[in-house]
Amino acid sequence: MLNGNRITRERIAAMEPRIRRFVRHTPVLRVDMADFGRPPRAVDLKLECLQHSGSFKARGAFTNLLERPVPAAGVVAASGGNHGAAVAYAAMRLGHKATIFVPEVSPPAKLERIRGYGAELVVGGARYAEALASSESFAEKSGALQIHAFNQEETLVGQGTLGLEIEADLPELDTLLVAVGGGGLIGGIAAWFAGRIRIIAVEPEGAPTLYRAFEAGRPVDAPTEGIAADSLAPKRVGEMMFPIAEAFVERSILVSDDEIIAAQAALWDRVRIISEPGGAAAFAALLSGRYAPAAGERVAVLVCGANANPAKF
């Protein structure tokens, strides 16, 4: 247990069988970077973009709904889109009412998913922080259970089950590249591996939340701009994940919007993988050369979200 943190390997391992029947064991695809115009190198892509609701967020959503009592008012969540879709999906599967608040920046593909799962959708505010404030007000008035996108024990534990799954799929792995927004994903994964592999954070230049936190030694406000602002721009990383990241995440790499767009296009053109900007950010670090693996280093990239329209890239 790290500094009293309850996001432990033991808790993640105990949670994995509880959510197993509700989530997919997503596949791993081995690719040769030569196919992407880079020097030849085998790289494993963990395709969590094929998860229910279109992203890894289903893991944390089901963990919350199974671990916490849900009142008659149901659940409420604020989201750039993926967390909201996951909570809506989990609530639908488990028979609960869901109300989802999203900012105006959320793309149509994500709004359609949320509505399709039967949730009440409220769109308002320019960015995630405003949607979060509205959801908190709604929870206070209605009594609905609030499910935070990243700064919640259950959310981190649920996302940590992906680390367990990656280790089972790739037991010889040296390095894993993971995109960061609020940090729930990388926090849960880093808690699982606990320093046993190298974990590299990847963030957009326009939303350097963990990068700024590492510089300051604590979570601080960061810009919330860029092409991935709907999924990787929550203003600051979570307080719960930051001690885990300090201990177990090697560093944060920043990638540009153009590099993210190029990664999206390459994943679609070369291997027909649909990825949203946030889902392609980690691959952008490798494709652009911002992360250069050593000779013999066994590298995997987490492709974490697919709620996008491939016709646009």
Short mmCIF file of N, CA and C in Angstrom, two decimals, residues 65-228:
data_model
loop_
_atom_site.label_atom_id
_atom_site.label_comp_id
_atom_site.label_asym_id
_atom_site.label_seq_id
_atom_site.Cartn_x
_atom_site.Cartn_y
_atom_site.Cartn_z
N LEU A 65 -20.48 0.52 -9.94
CA LEU A 65 -21.87 0.09 -9.76
C LEU A 65 -21.98 -1.22 -8.99
N LEU A 66 -20.94 -2.04 -9.02
CA LEU A 66 -20.96 -3.30 -8.28
C LEU A 66 -20.45 -3.14 -6.84
N GLU A 67 -19.62 -2.15 -6.60
CA GLU A 67 -19.02 -1.96 -5.29
C GLU A 67 -19.79 -0.99 -4.39
N ARG A 68 -20.58 -0.12 -4.98
CA ARG A 68 -21.24 0.93 -4.20
C ARG A 68 -22.76 0.80 -4.31
N PRO A 69 -23.50 1.04 -3.22
CA PRO A 69 -24.95 0.96 -3.30
C PRO A 69 -25.53 2.06 -4.18
N VAL A 70 -26.42 1.69 -5.09
CA VAL A 70 -27.01 2.65 -6.02
C VAL A 70 -28.41 3.03 -5.54
N PRO A 71 -28.68 4.30 -5.29
CA PRO A 71 -29.99 4.73 -4.81
C PRO A 71 -31.05 4.70 -5.92
N ALA A 72 -32.29 4.93 -5.54
CA ALA A 72 -33.39 4.93 -6.51
C ALA A 72 -33.20 6.01 -7.57
N ALA A 73 -32.51 7.10 -7.22
CA ALA A 73 -32.27 8.17 -8.18
C ALA A 73 -31.24 7.78 -9.23
N GLY A 74 -30.60 6.65 -9.05
CA GLY A 74 -29.65 6.17 -10.04
C GLY A 74 -28.28 6.77 -9.88
N VAL A 75 -27.57 6.88 -10.99
CA VAL A 75 -26.19 7.36 -10.98
C VAL A 75 -26.08 8.60 -11.85
N VAL A 76 -25.06 9.41 -11.55
CA VAL A 76 -24.79 10.60 -12.35
C VAL A 76 -23.29 10.67 -12.59
N ALA A 77 -22.91 11.13 -13.78
CA ALA A 77 -21.49 11.26 -14.11
C ALA A 77 -21.28 12.47 -15.01
N ALA A 78 -20.11 13.07 -14.87
CA ALA A 78 -19.65 14.10 -15.80
C ALA A 78 -18.57 13.50 -16.66
N SER A 79 -18.54 13.89 -17.92
CA SER A 79 -17.64 13.21 -18.84
C SER A 79 -17.42 14.03 -20.08
N GLY A 80 -16.23 13.84 -20.70
CA GLY A 80 -16.03 14.34 -22.04
C GLY A 80 -16.73 13.48 -23.06
N GLY A 81 -17.20 12.33 -22.62
CA GLY A 81 -17.95 11.43 -23.50
C GLY A 81 -17.76 9.97 -23.19
N ASN A 82 -16.51 9.51 -23.08
CA ASN A 82 -16.25 8.08 -22.89
C ASN A 82 -16.70 7.57 -21.53
N HIS A 83 -16.39 8.29 -20.47
CA HIS A 83 -16.84 7.87 -19.14
C HIS A 83 -18.36 7.88 -19.08
N GLY A 84 -18.98 8.90 -19.66
CA GLY A 84 -20.44 8.95 -19.67
C GLY A 84 -21.05 7.78 -20.41
N ALA A 85 -20.47 7.43 -21.56
CA ALA A 85 -20.96 6.28 -22.31
C ALA A 85 -20.81 4.99 -21.51
N ALA A 86 -19.69 4.86 -20.81
CA ALA A 86 -19.44 3.65 -20.02
C ALA A 86 -20.40 3.56 -18.85
N VAL A 87 -20.62 4.66 -18.15
CA VAL A 87 -21.56 4.65 -17.03
C VAL A 87 -22.97 4.37 -17.53
N ALA A 88 -23.34 4.98 -18.65
CA ALA A 88 -24.66 4.73 -19.22
C ALA A 88 -24.81 3.25 -19.59
N TYR A 89 -23.77 2.68 -20.18
CA TYR A 89 -23.82 1.27 -20.57
C TYR A 89 -23.93 0.36 -19.34
N ALA A 90 -23.10 0.63 -18.34
CA ALA A 90 -23.13 -0.20 -17.12
C ALA A 90 -24.48 -0.08 -16.42
N ALA A 91 -25.01 1.14 -16.36
CA ALA A 91 -26.31 1.33 -15.72
C ALA A 91 -27.40 0.58 -16.47
N MET A 92 -27.35 0.61 -17.78
CA MET A 92 -28.33 -0.13 -18.59
C MET A 92 -28.24 -1.63 -18.31
N ARG A 93 -27.02 -2.17 -18.29
CA ARG A 93 -26.84 -3.60 -18.06
C ARG A 93 -27.30 -4.02 -16.67
N LEU A 94 -27.14 -3.14 -15.68
CA LEU A 94 -27.47 -3.50 -14.30
C LEU A 94 -28.82 -2.96 -13.84
N GLY A 95 -29.54 -2.29 -14.74
CA GLY A 95 -30.90 -1.87 -14.44
C GLY A 95 -31.03 -0.62 -13.60
N HIS A 96 -30.12 0.34 -13.78
CA HIS A 96 -30.17 1.59 -13.03
C HIS A 96 -30.40 2.77 -13.96
N LYS A 97 -30.96 3.83 -13.42
CA LYS A 97 -31.12 5.08 -14.14
C LYS A 97 -29.78 5.81 -14.17
N ALA A 98 -29.49 6.49 -15.29
CA ALA A 98 -28.24 7.23 -15.40
C ALA A 98 -28.50 8.61 -16.00
N THR A 99 -27.85 9.61 -15.43
CA THR A 99 -27.87 10.98 -15.96
C THR A 99 -26.43 11.39 -16.22
N ILE A 100 -26.16 11.83 -17.43
CA ILE A 100 -24.79 12.11 -17.85
C ILE A 100 -24.67 13.58 -18.29
N PHE A 101 -23.70 14.29 -17.72
CA PHE A 101 -23.42 15.68 -18.08
C PHE A 101 -22.14 15.71 -18.93
N VAL A 102 -22.22 16.35 -20.08
CA VAL A 102 -21.05 16.45 -20.96
C VAL A 102 -20.89 17.90 -21.42
N PRO A 103 -19.65 18.32 -21.71
CA PRO A 103 -19.43 19.67 -22.23
C PRO A 103 -19.74 19.77 -23.71
N GLU A 104 -19.80 20.98 -24.20
CA GLU A 104 -20.14 21.22 -25.60
C GLU A 104 -19.09 20.67 -26.55
N VAL A 105 -17.87 20.44 -26.07
CA VAL A 105 -16.79 19.94 -26.91
C VAL A 105 -16.94 18.46 -27.24
N SER A 106 -17.82 17.75 -26.54
CA SER A 106 -17.99 16.30 -26.77
C SER A 106 -18.47 16.04 -28.20
N PRO A 107 -17.85 15.10 -28.90
CA PRO A 107 -18.21 14.85 -30.30
C PRO A 107 -19.51 14.07 -30.44
N PRO A 108 -20.17 14.20 -31.58
CA PRO A 108 -21.46 13.51 -31.81
C PRO A 108 -21.38 12.00 -31.61
N ALA A 109 -20.27 11.37 -31.97
CA ALA A 109 -20.17 9.91 -31.84
C ALA A 109 -20.35 9.48 -30.38
N LYS A 110 -19.84 10.28 -29.45
CA LYS A 110 -19.96 9.93 -28.03
C LYS A 110 -21.36 10.24 -27.50
N LEU A 111 -21.95 11.34 -27.96
CA LEU A 111 -23.31 11.68 -27.53
C LEU A 111 -24.29 10.62 -28.00
N GLU A 112 -24.09 10.13 -29.21
CA GLU A 112 -24.99 9.10 -29.74
C GLU A 112 -24.90 7.82 -28.91
N ARG A 113 -23.71 7.46 -28.49
CA ARG A 113 -23.56 6.26 -27.65
C ARG A 113 -24.31 6.44 -26.33
N ILE A 114 -24.14 7.58 -25.69
CA ILE A 114 -24.78 7.81 -24.40
C ILE A 114 -26.30 7.73 -24.54
N ARG A 115 -26.83 8.39 -25.53
CA ARG A 115 -28.29 8.34 -25.76
C ARG A 115 -28.73 6.92 -26.09
N GLY A 116 -27.92 6.22 -26.87
CA GLY A 116 -28.28 4.87 -27.27
C GLY A 116 -28.38 3.89 -26.10
N TYR A 117 -27.69 4.18 -25.01
CA TYR A 117 -27.76 3.33 -23.83
C TYR A 117 -28.89 3.75 -22.89
N GLY A 118 -29.70 4.71 -23.30
CA GLY A 118 -30.88 5.06 -22.53
C GLY A 118 -30.68 6.04 -21.41
N ALA A 119 -29.53 6.70 -21.34
CA ALA A 119 -29.27 7.66 -20.27
C ALA A 119 -29.90 9.01 -20.59
N GLU A 120 -30.15 9.78 -19.55
CA GLU A 120 -30.55 11.18 -19.69
C GLU A 120 -29.27 11.98 -19.95
N LEU A 121 -29.22 12.69 -21.06
CA LEU A 121 -28.01 13.41 -21.45
C LEU A 121 -28.21 14.91 -21.32
N VAL A 122 -27.28 15.57 -20.64
CA VAL A 122 -27.32 17.02 -20.47
C VAL A 122 -26.02 17.59 -21.04
N VAL A 123 -26.13 18.43 -22.07
CA VAL A 123 -24.96 19.04 -22.71
C VAL A 123 -24.87 20.51 -22.30
N GLY A 124 -23.73 20.92 -21.76
CA GLY A 124 -23.58 22.31 -21.36
C GLY A 124 -22.20 22.61 -20.80
N GLY A 125 -21.74 23.84 -21.03
CA GLY A 125 -20.41 24.23 -20.57
C GLY A 125 -19.37 23.94 -21.62
N ALA A 126 -18.31 24.72 -21.61
CA ALA A 126 -17.29 24.61 -22.65
C ALA A 126 -16.37 23.41 -22.45
N ARG A 127 -16.08 23.05 -21.20
CA ARG A 127 -15.11 21.99 -20.92
C ARG A 127 -15.61 21.09 -19.80
N TYR A 128 -14.83 20.03 -19.55
CA TYR A 128 -15.20 19.01 -18.57
C TYR A 128 -15.47 19.60 -17.19
N ALA A 129 -14.65 20.56 -16.75
CA ALA A 129 -14.80 21.10 -15.40
C ALA A 129 -16.19 21.68 -15.18
N GLU A 130 -16.77 22.27 -16.20
CA GLU A 130 -18.11 22.84 -16.07
C GLU A 130 -19.18 21.75 -16.01
N ALA A 131 -19.00 20.71 -16.81
CA ALA A 131 -19.92 19.58 -16.74
C ALA A 131 -19.84 18.91 -15.37
N LEU A 132 -18.63 18.82 -14.81
CA LEU A 132 -18.46 18.23 -13.48
C LEU A 132 -19.22 19.02 -12.42
N ALA A 133 -19.11 20.36 -12.47
CA ALA A 133 -19.81 21.19 -11.49
C ALA A 133 -21.32 20.99 -11.60
N SER A 134 -21.84 20.89 -12.81
CA SER A 134 -23.27 20.67 -12.99
C SER A 134 -23.70 19.31 -12.47
N SER A 135 -22.85 18.30 -12.67
CA SER A 135 -23.19 16.96 -12.19
C SER A 135 -23.18 16.90 -10.67
N GLU A 136 -22.26 17.62 -10.05
CA GLU A 136 -22.22 17.66 -8.58
C GLU A 136 -23.46 18.32 -8.01
N SER A 137 -23.91 19.39 -8.64
CA SER A 137 -25.13 20.06 -8.22
C SER A 137 -26.34 19.13 -8.37
N PHE A 138 -26.39 18.40 -9.47
CA PHE A 138 -27.48 17.45 -9.70
C PHE A 138 -27.47 16.35 -8.64
N ALA A 139 -26.30 15.82 -8.33
CA ALA A 139 -26.20 14.76 -7.33
C ALA A 139 -26.69 15.24 -5.97
N GLU A 140 -26.32 16.46 -5.61
CA GLU A 140 -26.74 17.01 -4.32
C GLU A 140 -28.26 17.16 -4.24
N LYS A 141 -28.87 17.57 -5.33
CA LYS A 141 -30.32 17.82 -5.33
C LYS A 141 -31.12 16.52 -5.46
N SER A 142 -30.62 15.58 -6.25
CA SER A 142 -31.41 14.38 -6.58
C SER A 142 -31.12 13.19 -5.68
N GLY A 143 -29.92 13.16 -5.09
CA GLY A 143 -29.52 11.99 -4.32
C GLY A 143 -28.88 10.90 -5.18
N ALA A 144 -28.66 11.18 -6.46
CA ALA A 144 -28.03 10.20 -7.34
C ALA A 144 -26.59 9.95 -6.91
N LEU A 145 -26.12 8.74 -7.16
CA LEU A 145 -24.75 8.37 -6.84
C LEU A 145 -23.80 8.94 -7.89
N GLN A 146 -22.83 9.74 -7.45
CA GLN A 146 -21.90 10.34 -8.39
C GLN A 146 -20.73 9.39 -8.66
N ILE A 147 -20.42 9.21 -9.92
CA ILE A 147 -19.33 8.33 -10.33
C ILE A 147 -18.29 9.20 -11.04
N HIS A 148 -17.18 9.45 -10.37
CA HIS A 148 -16.17 10.32 -10.93
C HIS A 148 -15.37 9.60 -12.00
N ALA A 149 -14.99 10.34 -13.03
CA ALA A 149 -14.30 9.75 -14.17
C ALA A 149 -12.91 9.23 -13.84
N PHE A 150 -12.25 9.83 -12.82
CA PHE A 150 -10.88 9.38 -12.54
C PHE A 150 -10.47 9.50 -11.09
N ASN A 151 -11.03 10.43 -10.34
CA ASN A 151 -10.58 10.64 -8.96
C ASN A 151 -11.50 9.91 -7.98
N GLN A 152 -11.53 8.60 -8.11
CA GLN A 152 -12.41 7.75 -7.30
C GLN A 152 -11.73 6.40 -7.14
N GLU A 153 -11.71 5.88 -5.93
CA GLU A 153 -11.03 4.61 -5.68
C GLU A 153 -11.53 3.51 -6.62
N GLU A 154 -12.85 3.37 -6.69
CA GLU A 154 -13.42 2.29 -7.48
C GLU A 154 -13.07 2.44 -8.96
N THR A 155 -13.05 3.67 -9.44
CA THR A 155 -12.69 3.91 -10.84
C THR A 155 -11.26 3.46 -11.10
N LEU A 156 -10.34 3.84 -10.24
CA LEU A 156 -8.94 3.44 -10.40
C LEU A 156 -8.77 1.93 -10.30
N VAL A 157 -9.45 1.32 -9.36
CA VAL A 157 -9.36 -0.14 -9.23
C VAL A 157 -9.86 -0.82 -10.49
N GLY A 158 -10.99 -0.34 -11.01
CA GLY A 158 -11.53 -0.93 -12.24
C GLY A 158 -10.58 -0.79 -13.41
N GLN A 159 -10.00 0.39 -13.59
CA GLN A 159 -9.06 0.56 -14.69
C GLN A 159 -7.80 -0.28 -14.47
N GLY A 160 -7.48 -0.53 -13.21
CA GLY A 160 -6.33 -1.37 -12.91
C GLY A 160 -6.46 -2.79 -13.42
N THR A 161 -7.71 -3.26 -13.60
CA THR A 161 -7.88 -4.61 -14.14
C THR A 161 -7.34 -4.73 -15.55
N LEU A 162 -7.24 -3.61 -16.25
CA LEU A 162 -6.62 -3.64 -17.57
C LEU A 162 -5.13 -3.94 -17.47
N GLY A 163 -4.47 -3.43 -16.43
CA GLY A 163 -3.08 -3.77 -16.21
C GLY A 163 -2.90 -5.26 -15.98
N LEU A 164 -3.77 -5.83 -15.17
CA LEU A 164 -3.74 -7.28 -14.93
C LEU A 164 -3.88 -8.04 -16.24
N GLU A 165 -4.81 -7.60 -17.08
CA GLU A 165 -5.05 -8.27 -18.36
C GLU A 165 -3.85 -8.13 -19.30
N ILE A 166 -3.24 -6.94 -19.33
CA ILE A 166 -2.07 -6.73 -20.18
C ILE A 166 -0.92 -7.64 -19.74
N GLU A 167 -0.73 -7.78 -18.44
CA GLU A 167 0.34 -8.66 -17.97
C GLU A 167 0.08 -10.10 -18.36
N ALA A 168 -1.18 -10.52 -18.30
CA ALA A 168 -1.51 -11.88 -18.71
C ALA A 168 -1.27 -12.08 -20.21
N ASP A 169 -1.58 -11.06 -21.01
CA ASP A 169 -1.39 -11.14 -22.46
C ASP A 169 0.09 -11.06 -22.85
N LEU A 170 0.85 -10.22 -22.13
CA LEU A 170 2.23 -9.89 -22.52
C LEU A 170 3.17 -10.01 -21.32
N PRO A 171 3.41 -11.22 -20.86
CA PRO A 171 4.19 -11.40 -19.62
C PRO A 171 5.65 -10.95 -19.73
N GLU A 172 6.18 -10.81 -20.96
CA GLU A 172 7.58 -10.42 -21.13
C GLU A 172 7.73 -8.93 -21.43
N LEU A 173 6.69 -8.16 -21.23
CA LEU A 173 6.68 -6.74 -21.60
C LEU A 173 7.69 -5.93 -20.79
N ASP A 174 8.38 -5.02 -21.48
CA ASP A 174 9.29 -4.08 -20.81
C ASP A 174 8.66 -2.71 -20.58
N THR A 175 7.94 -2.20 -21.60
CA THR A 175 7.48 -0.81 -21.58
C THR A 175 6.07 -0.72 -22.13
N LEU A 176 5.25 0.09 -21.45
CA LEU A 176 3.87 0.32 -21.89
C LEU A 176 3.65 1.82 -22.01
N LEU A 177 3.13 2.25 -23.17
CA LEU A 177 2.78 3.65 -23.41
C LEU A 177 1.29 3.83 -23.20
N VAL A 178 0.92 4.81 -22.37
CA VAL A 178 -0.47 5.01 -21.98
C VAL A 178 -0.83 6.49 -22.08
N ALA A 179 -1.94 6.81 -22.73
CA ALA A 179 -2.42 8.18 -22.80
C ALA A 179 -2.97 8.62 -21.45
N VAL A 180 -2.86 9.92 -21.16
CA VAL A 180 -3.30 10.45 -19.87
C VAL A 180 -4.21 11.66 -20.07
N GLY A 181 -5.33 11.65 -19.33
CA GLY A 181 -6.18 12.81 -19.18
C GLY A 181 -6.22 13.15 -17.70
N GLY A 182 -7.23 12.62 -17.02
CA GLY A 182 -7.29 12.79 -15.57
C GLY A 182 -6.41 11.83 -14.81
N GLY A 183 -5.99 10.76 -15.47
CA GLY A 183 -5.04 9.84 -14.86
C GLY A 183 -5.62 8.58 -14.27
N GLY A 184 -6.92 8.36 -14.41
CA GLY A 184 -7.50 7.16 -13.85
C GLY A 184 -6.97 5.88 -14.48
N LEU A 185 -6.76 5.93 -15.79
CA LEU A 185 -6.27 4.75 -16.51
C LEU A 185 -4.83 4.43 -16.13
N ILE A 186 -3.96 5.41 -16.29
CA ILE A 186 -2.55 5.15 -15.99
C ILE A 186 -2.34 4.91 -14.50
N GLY A 187 -3.15 5.55 -13.65
CA GLY A 187 -3.03 5.33 -12.21
C GLY A 187 -3.37 3.90 -11.83
N GLY A 188 -4.46 3.37 -12.38
CA GLY A 188 -4.83 2.00 -12.09
C GLY A 188 -3.83 1.00 -12.63
N ILE A 189 -3.36 1.22 -13.87
CA ILE A 189 -2.39 0.32 -14.48
C ILE A 189 -1.07 0.37 -13.71
N ALA A 190 -0.61 1.58 -13.36
CA ALA A 190 0.65 1.70 -12.62
C ALA A 190 0.56 1.06 -11.25
N ALA A 191 -0.61 1.14 -10.60
CA ALA A 191 -0.79 0.49 -9.31
C ALA A 191 -0.67 -1.03 -9.46
N TRP A 192 -1.16 -1.56 -10.56
CA TRP A 192 -1.05 -3.00 -10.77
C TRP A 192 0.40 -3.42 -10.99
N PHE A 193 1.10 -2.75 -11.89
CA PHE A 193 2.47 -3.16 -12.20
C PHE A 193 3.46 -2.77 -11.10
N ALA A 194 3.17 -1.69 -10.40
CA ALA A 194 3.97 -1.28 -9.23
C ALA A 194 5.48 -1.29 -9.49
N GLY A 195 5.87 -0.74 -10.63
CA GLY A 195 7.29 -0.62 -10.93
C GLY A 195 7.92 -1.80 -11.62
N ARG A 196 7.16 -2.84 -11.92
CA ARG A 196 7.74 -4.04 -12.53
C ARG A 196 7.97 -3.91 -14.03
N ILE A 197 7.35 -2.89 -14.67
CA ILE A 197 7.67 -2.54 -16.05
C ILE A 197 7.80 -1.03 -16.13
N ARG A 198 8.33 -0.54 -17.23
CA ARG A 198 8.42 0.91 -17.46
C ARG A 198 7.08 1.38 -18.00
N ILE A 199 6.50 2.38 -17.38
CA ILE A 199 5.24 2.97 -17.85
C ILE A 199 5.51 4.41 -18.24
N ILE A 200 5.17 4.73 -19.50
CA ILE A 200 5.39 6.06 -20.06
C ILE A 200 4.03 6.71 -20.31
N ALA A 201 3.83 7.90 -19.76
CA ALA A 201 2.61 8.66 -20.01
C ALA A 201 2.77 9.45 -21.30
N VAL A 202 1.66 9.58 -22.03
CA VAL A 202 1.65 10.39 -23.25
C VAL A 202 0.46 11.35 -23.18
N GLU A 203 0.74 12.63 -23.43
CA GLU A 203 -0.30 13.66 -23.33
C GLU A 203 -0.22 14.62 -24.50
N PRO A 204 -1.34 15.24 -24.86
CA PRO A 204 -1.30 16.28 -25.89
C PRO A 204 -0.58 17.52 -25.37
N GLU A 205 0.11 18.22 -26.25
CA GLU A 205 0.76 19.45 -25.87
C GLU A 205 -0.23 20.48 -25.32
N GLY A 206 -1.46 20.43 -25.82
CA GLY A 206 -2.46 21.39 -25.38
C GLY A 206 -3.14 21.07 -24.07
N ALA A 207 -2.84 19.90 -23.49
CA ALA A 207 -3.47 19.49 -22.23
C ALA A 207 -2.48 18.66 -21.40
N PRO A 208 -1.39 19.28 -20.94
CA PRO A 208 -0.31 18.55 -20.26
C PRO A 208 -0.55 18.38 -18.76
N THR A 209 -1.61 17.69 -18.39
CA THR A 209 -2.01 17.64 -16.98
C THR A 209 -0.98 16.94 -16.09
N LEU A 210 -0.55 15.74 -16.47
CA LEU A 210 0.42 15.02 -15.64
C LEU A 210 1.81 15.64 -15.78
N TYR A 211 2.15 16.09 -16.97
CA TYR A 211 3.42 16.75 -17.20
C TYR A 211 3.59 17.95 -16.27
N ARG A 212 2.56 18.77 -16.17
CA ARG A 212 2.61 19.94 -15.28
C ARG A 212 2.65 19.51 -13.81
N ALA A 213 1.91 18.45 -13.49
CA ALA A 213 1.92 17.96 -12.10
C ALA A 213 3.29 17.46 -11.70
N PHE A 214 3.97 16.74 -12.60
CA PHE A 214 5.33 16.29 -12.31
C PHE A 214 6.26 17.47 -12.08
N GLU A 215 6.11 18.52 -12.89
CA GLU A 215 6.95 19.71 -12.73
C GLU A 215 6.72 20.38 -11.38
N ALA A 216 5.44 20.44 -10.95
CA ALA A 216 5.09 21.15 -9.73
C ALA A 216 5.20 20.28 -8.48
N GLY A 217 5.24 18.96 -8.66
CA GLY A 217 5.26 18.06 -7.52
C GLY A 217 3.90 17.81 -6.91
N ARG A 218 2.86 18.23 -7.61
CA ARG A 218 1.48 18.06 -7.14
C ARG A 218 0.54 18.36 -8.31
N PRO A 219 -0.71 17.89 -8.25
CA PRO A 219 -1.66 18.24 -9.30
C PRO A 219 -1.90 19.75 -9.35
N VAL A 220 -1.79 20.32 -10.53
CA VAL A 220 -2.03 21.75 -10.75
C VAL A 220 -2.84 21.91 -12.02
N ASP A 221 -3.47 23.09 -12.16
CA ASP A 221 -4.24 23.36 -13.36
C ASP A 221 -3.33 23.41 -14.59
N ALA A 222 -3.83 22.89 -15.70
CA ALA A 222 -3.11 22.90 -16.97
C ALA A 222 -4.07 23.37 -18.06
N PRO A 223 -3.55 23.75 -19.21
CA PRO A 223 -4.43 24.12 -20.32
C PRO A 223 -5.35 22.96 -20.70
N THR A 224 -6.46 23.27 -21.33
CA THR A 224 -7.44 22.24 -21.72
C THR A 224 -7.79 22.39 -23.20
N GLU A 225 -6.76 22.39 -24.01
CA GLU A 225 -6.96 22.64 -25.44
C GLU A 225 -6.53 21.44 -26.26
N GLY A 226 -6.77 21.54 -27.56
CA GLY A 226 -6.26 20.54 -28.49
C GLY A 226 -7.30 19.59 -29.01
N ILE A 227 -6.89 18.78 -29.97
CA ILE A 227 -7.80 17.89 -30.67
C ILE A 227 -8.39 16.81 -29.77
N ALA A 228 -7.69 16.47 -28.69
CA ALA A 228 -8.17 15.43 -27.77
C ALA A 228 -8.82 16.01 -26.52
#
